[in-house]
Amino acid sequence: MAVAVAVGVMWVTTPGVGDAAQRAAELDRTHGVLGPTTPVPSRFAAALIATENSRFYSDLGIDPVAIVRSGISVMKGRGEMGGATLEQQLVKQLYYSGQSAGVGRKAAQAALAIKLDASYSKRQILQMYAAVAYFGHGYWGLDAASRGYFGRAPGQLSWGQAALLAGLLQAPSAYDPLQHPELARARQRHVLARLVATGQLTVETAAIAASTSPESAGVGAPGIHQPGYLPSG
């Protein structure tokens, strides 16, 4: 109830999000990403949603189920379990980057996330999210990460590659496929398992994607030059 009241207050006091697309474009330019955002390929979109926000297409910017689950975890002393939707993550990137996340700030982010969902289509939200996301090694945006890690456009990513990139977003340094290949592979398998759990992949297809040797292909990040580290499957 307290959360609902806080979000309601923030709905009135927070600004609109009509400038979100402009903010995303400006952030892209800051990171050296040029050109308009493009539609997010289906494989990466599926991997991202299955892992980060499985109710993305049905939620209204926030996920009450995840919020309640996270709240129960906090009350039991286990710490937060996440619960941030893609809209909330995008709002944080566009409007609150680098700022502390107290209760008031989170309520404001939730209110803006609802506004974002009401103002933009899910396709547009995915485009903005993928364009400003950080994938490690100086790669901002899906296009740069896809070409930098695998030498191919996002639309050419295999299921294994899409899963690896989607898995990086939670912690790009911890799951760095060049510095921590085993952790990156474990994270990739988690994403593939989520794709199976959400009905996007069969067990067989996921197994094939997960079994590809990490030494099979890869271009490497700027200044790293370690081809042969990243999975091509």
Short mmCIF file of C-alpha atoms in Angstrom, two decimals:
data_model
loop_
_atom_site.label_atom_id
_atom_site.label_comp_id
_atom_site.label_asym_id
_atom_site.label_seq_id
_atom_site.Cartn_x
_atom_site.Cartn_y
_atom_site.Cartn_z
CA MET A 1 0.00 0.00 0.00
CA ALA A 2 2.81 2.40 0.93
CA VAL A 3 4.50 1.72 -2.39
CA ALA A 4 1.26 2.40 -4.28
CA VAL A 5 0.76 5.69 -2.43
CA ALA A 6 4.36 6.73 -3.09
CA VAL A 7 4.05 5.92 -6.79
CA GLY A 8 0.76 7.84 -6.93
CA VAL A 9 2.36 10.92 -5.42
CA MET A 10 5.31 10.64 -7.77
CA TRP A 11 2.96 10.32 -10.74
CA VAL A 12 1.78 13.86 -10.04
CA THR A 13 5.16 15.35 -9.13
CA THR A 14 7.41 13.74 -11.76
CA PRO A 15 7.72 15.22 -15.26
CA GLY A 16 6.45 13.62 -18.45
CA VAL A 17 8.54 11.29 -20.59
CA GLY A 18 7.86 12.79 -23.99
CA ASP A 19 11.57 13.49 -24.30
CA ALA A 20 12.66 9.89 -23.68
CA ALA A 21 13.51 9.16 -27.31
CA GLN A 22 15.46 12.42 -27.52
CA ARG A 23 17.33 11.56 -24.33
CA ALA A 24 18.18 8.13 -25.73
CA ALA A 25 19.50 9.70 -28.94
CA GLU A 26 21.59 12.21 -26.98
CA LEU A 27 22.99 9.43 -24.81
CA ASP A 28 23.88 7.50 -27.95
CA ARG A 29 25.78 10.49 -29.32
CA THR A 30 27.62 10.85 -26.02
CA HIS A 31 28.76 7.25 -26.35
CA GLY A 32 29.71 7.64 -29.99
CA VAL A 33 26.70 5.75 -31.33
CA LEU A 34 25.55 7.43 -34.54
CA GLY A 35 22.42 7.00 -36.61
CA PRO A 36 18.81 6.20 -35.71
CA THR A 37 17.88 3.23 -33.56
CA THR A 38 16.74 0.14 -35.44
CA PRO A 39 14.20 -2.57 -34.51
CA VAL A 40 15.55 -5.13 -32.06
CA PRO A 41 15.98 -8.56 -33.71
CA SER A 42 13.62 -11.25 -32.44
CA ARG A 43 16.27 -13.54 -30.95
CA PHE A 44 17.90 -10.88 -28.82
CA ALA A 45 14.51 -9.46 -27.83
CA ALA A 46 13.33 -12.90 -26.73
CA ALA A 47 16.53 -13.55 -24.75
CA LEU A 48 16.39 -10.14 -23.08
CA ILE A 49 12.73 -10.39 -22.12
CA ALA A 50 12.97 -13.99 -20.89
CA THR A 51 15.84 -13.05 -18.60
CA GLU A 52 15.11 -9.51 -17.45
CA ASN A 53 11.33 -9.05 -17.64
CA SER A 54 9.31 -12.10 -18.67
CA ARG A 55 5.99 -10.24 -18.27
CA PHE A 56 7.21 -7.32 -20.41
CA TYR A 57 4.40 -7.50 -22.96
CA SER A 58 1.66 -7.66 -20.34
CA ASP A 59 2.95 -5.34 -17.61
CA LEU A 60 2.22 -1.62 -17.52
CA GLY A 61 5.76 -0.46 -16.85
CA ILE A 62 6.10 -2.04 -13.43
CA ASP A 63 5.70 -5.67 -12.38
CA PRO A 64 3.63 -5.92 -9.16
CA VAL A 65 4.43 -9.64 -8.81
CA ALA A 66 8.18 -8.99 -8.90
CA ILE A 67 7.85 -6.00 -6.56
CA VAL A 68 5.97 -8.06 -3.95
CA ARG A 69 8.50 -10.89 -4.27
CA SER A 70 11.37 -8.44 -3.80
CA GLY A 71 9.64 -6.82 -0.82
CA ILE A 72 9.16 -10.18 0.90
CA SER A 73 12.83 -10.97 0.31
CA VAL A 74 13.85 -7.68 1.94
CA MET A 75 11.60 -8.32 4.96
CA LYS A 76 13.20 -11.73 5.39
CA GLY A 77 16.65 -10.16 5.39
CA ARG A 78 17.72 -11.63 2.07
CA GLY A 79 18.18 -8.33 0.29
CA GLU A 80 16.46 -7.22 -2.88
CA MET A 81 15.66 -9.71 -5.64
CA GLY A 82 15.47 -7.14 -8.39
CA GLY A 83 11.98 -6.71 -9.79
CA ALA A 84 12.85 -3.82 -12.12
CA THR A 85 11.12 -4.02 -15.48
CA LEU A 86 12.81 -3.02 -18.72
CA GLU A 87 10.92 0.28 -18.49
CA GLN A 88 12.26 0.91 -14.99
CA GLN A 89 15.79 0.05 -16.08
CA LEU A 90 15.47 2.38 -19.07
CA VAL A 91 14.10 5.20 -16.91
CA LYS A 92 17.06 4.83 -14.57
CA GLN A 93 19.45 5.05 -17.52
CA LEU A 94 17.75 8.04 -19.13
CA TYR A 95 16.71 10.09 -16.09
CA TYR A 96 18.61 8.92 -13.01
CA SER A 97 21.97 7.63 -14.22
CA GLY A 98 24.56 7.79 -11.45
CA GLN A 99 22.06 8.78 -8.77
CA SER A 100 21.41 6.87 -5.55
CA ALA A 101 18.32 4.69 -5.42
CA GLY A 102 16.47 5.38 -2.16
CA VAL A 103 12.80 4.58 -1.61
CA GLY A 104 11.68 7.95 -2.95
CA ARG A 105 13.88 7.63 -6.01
CA LYS A 106 12.57 4.14 -6.74
CA ALA A 107 8.99 5.36 -6.44
CA ALA A 108 9.79 8.15 -8.90
CA GLN A 109 11.38 5.64 -11.28
CA ALA A 110 8.30 3.43 -11.04
CA ALA A 111 6.00 6.37 -11.84
CA LEU A 112 8.11 7.35 -14.85
CA ALA A 113 8.20 3.71 -15.99
CA ILE A 114 4.39 3.63 -16.04
CA LYS A 115 4.37 6.91 -17.99
CA LEU A 116 6.96 5.49 -20.40
CA ASP A 117 4.81 2.41 -21.00
CA ALA A 118 1.77 4.60 -21.64
CA SER A 119 3.64 6.90 -24.02
CA TYR A 120 5.62 4.46 -26.17
CA SER A 121 4.98 1.09 -27.79
CA LYS A 122 6.78 -1.96 -26.48
CA ARG A 123 8.74 -2.03 -29.73
CA GLN A 124 9.93 1.55 -29.18
CA ILE A 125 10.87 0.80 -25.57
CA LEU A 126 12.92 -2.20 -26.68
CA GLN A 127 14.67 -0.07 -29.31
CA MET A 128 15.61 2.61 -26.79
CA TYR A 129 16.70 0.03 -24.23
CA ALA A 130 18.93 -1.85 -26.66
CA ALA A 131 20.40 1.38 -28.02
CA VAL A 132 21.60 2.75 -24.66
CA ALA A 133 22.49 -0.52 -22.89
CA TYR A 134 26.10 -1.16 -21.90
CA PHE A 135 27.61 -4.52 -22.87
CA GLY A 136 31.15 -4.09 -21.55
CA HIS A 137 34.47 -3.25 -23.23
CA GLY A 138 33.23 0.16 -24.30
CA TYR A 139 30.33 -1.26 -26.29
CA TRP A 140 27.25 0.91 -25.89
CA GLY A 141 24.21 -0.37 -27.74
CA LEU A 142 23.34 -3.71 -29.25
CA ASP A 143 24.72 -2.93 -32.69
CA ALA A 144 28.20 -2.06 -31.38
CA ALA A 145 28.24 -5.10 -29.07
CA SER A 146 27.09 -7.51 -31.76
CA ARG A 147 29.64 -6.27 -34.28
CA GLY A 148 32.39 -5.91 -31.69
CA TYR A 149 32.07 -9.30 -30.04
CA PHE A 150 30.94 -11.36 -33.03
CA GLY A 151 31.66 -9.36 -36.17
CA ARG A 152 28.06 -9.47 -37.34
CA ALA A 153 24.91 -7.37 -37.35
CA PRO A 154 22.37 -7.95 -34.55
CA GLY A 155 19.94 -9.57 -36.98
CA GLN A 156 22.53 -12.25 -37.74
CA LEU A 157 23.05 -13.35 -34.13
CA SER A 158 22.57 -17.02 -33.37
CA TRP A 159 20.57 -18.06 -30.32
CA GLY A 160 23.77 -18.70 -28.40
CA GLN A 161 25.18 -15.29 -29.24
CA ALA A 162 21.92 -13.49 -28.47
CA ALA A 163 21.76 -15.28 -25.11
CA LEU A 164 25.33 -14.34 -24.25
CA LEU A 165 24.77 -10.66 -25.03
CA ALA A 166 21.48 -10.54 -23.12
CA GLY A 167 23.21 -12.16 -20.16
CA LEU A 168 25.92 -9.50 -20.09
CA LEU A 169 23.53 -6.68 -19.24
CA GLN A 170 23.05 -7.62 -15.59
CA ALA A 171 26.78 -7.30 -14.86
CA PRO A 172 29.01 -6.62 -17.91
CA SER A 173 32.27 -6.85 -15.94
CA ALA A 174 31.39 -9.97 -13.96
CA TYR A 175 30.18 -11.84 -17.06
CA ASP A 176 32.88 -10.47 -19.38
CA PRO A 177 33.29 -13.25 -21.97
CA LEU A 178 36.91 -12.30 -22.62
CA GLN A 179 38.05 -12.05 -19.01
CA HIS A 180 35.66 -14.55 -17.39
CA PRO A 181 34.61 -17.02 -20.12
CA GLU A 182 33.31 -19.66 -17.71
CA LEU A 183 31.08 -17.21 -15.88
CA ALA A 184 29.90 -15.84 -19.22
CA ARG A 185 29.04 -19.34 -20.39
CA ALA A 186 27.18 -20.09 -17.15
CA ARG A 187 25.20 -16.90 -17.57
CA GLN A 188 24.50 -17.78 -21.21
CA ARG A 189 23.14 -21.17 -20.14
CA HIS A 190 20.89 -19.43 -17.61
CA VAL A 191 19.46 -17.21 -20.35
CA LEU A 192 18.90 -20.23 -22.60
CA ALA A 193 17.15 -22.01 -19.73
CA ARG A 194 14.87 -19.01 -19.32
CA LEU A 195 14.09 -19.13 -23.04
CA VAL A 196 13.04 -22.74 -22.60
CA ALA A 197 11.02 -21.94 -19.47
CA THR A 198 9.12 -19.18 -21.28
CA GLY A 199 8.42 -21.35 -24.31
CA GLN A 200 10.68 -19.51 -26.75
CA LEU A 201 13.05 -22.43 -27.33
CA THR A 202 12.84 -26.19 -27.18
CA VAL A 203 15.16 -28.05 -24.84
CA GLU A 204 16.94 -29.49 -27.88
CA THR A 205 17.55 -26.12 -29.54
CA ALA A 206 18.81 -24.62 -26.28
CA ALA A 207 21.14 -27.57 -25.76
CA ILE A 208 22.63 -27.12 -29.21
CA ALA A 209 23.14 -23.39 -28.59
CA ALA A 210 24.73 -24.07 -25.20
CA SER A 211 27.05 -26.81 -26.46
CA THR A 212 28.90 -24.65 -28.97
CA SER A 213 32.58 -24.44 -28.09
CA PRO A 214 33.59 -21.00 -26.74
CA GLU A 215 36.74 -21.22 -28.81
CA SER A 216 34.83 -21.52 -32.08
CA ALA A 217 34.65 -17.88 -33.13
CA GLY A 218 34.80 -14.29 -32.01
CA VAL A 219 36.29 -10.97 -32.91
CA GLY A 220 37.15 -9.47 -29.55
CA ALA A 221 36.70 -6.05 -28.05
CA PRO A 222 38.74 -2.92 -28.83
CA GLY A 223 42.24 -3.26 -27.46
CA ILE A 224 41.62 -6.86 -26.40
CA HIS A 225 42.19 -8.69 -29.67
CA GLN A 226 41.48 -12.17 -28.40
CA PRO A 227 39.71 -13.90 -31.29
CA GLY A 228 38.57 -17.42 -30.61
CA TYR A 229 37.03 -16.71 -27.21
CA LEU A 230 33.39 -16.12 -27.95
CA PRO A 231 30.72 -18.69 -28.78
CA SER A 232 29.29 -18.65 -32.26
CA GLY A 233 26.35 -20.92 -31.56
#
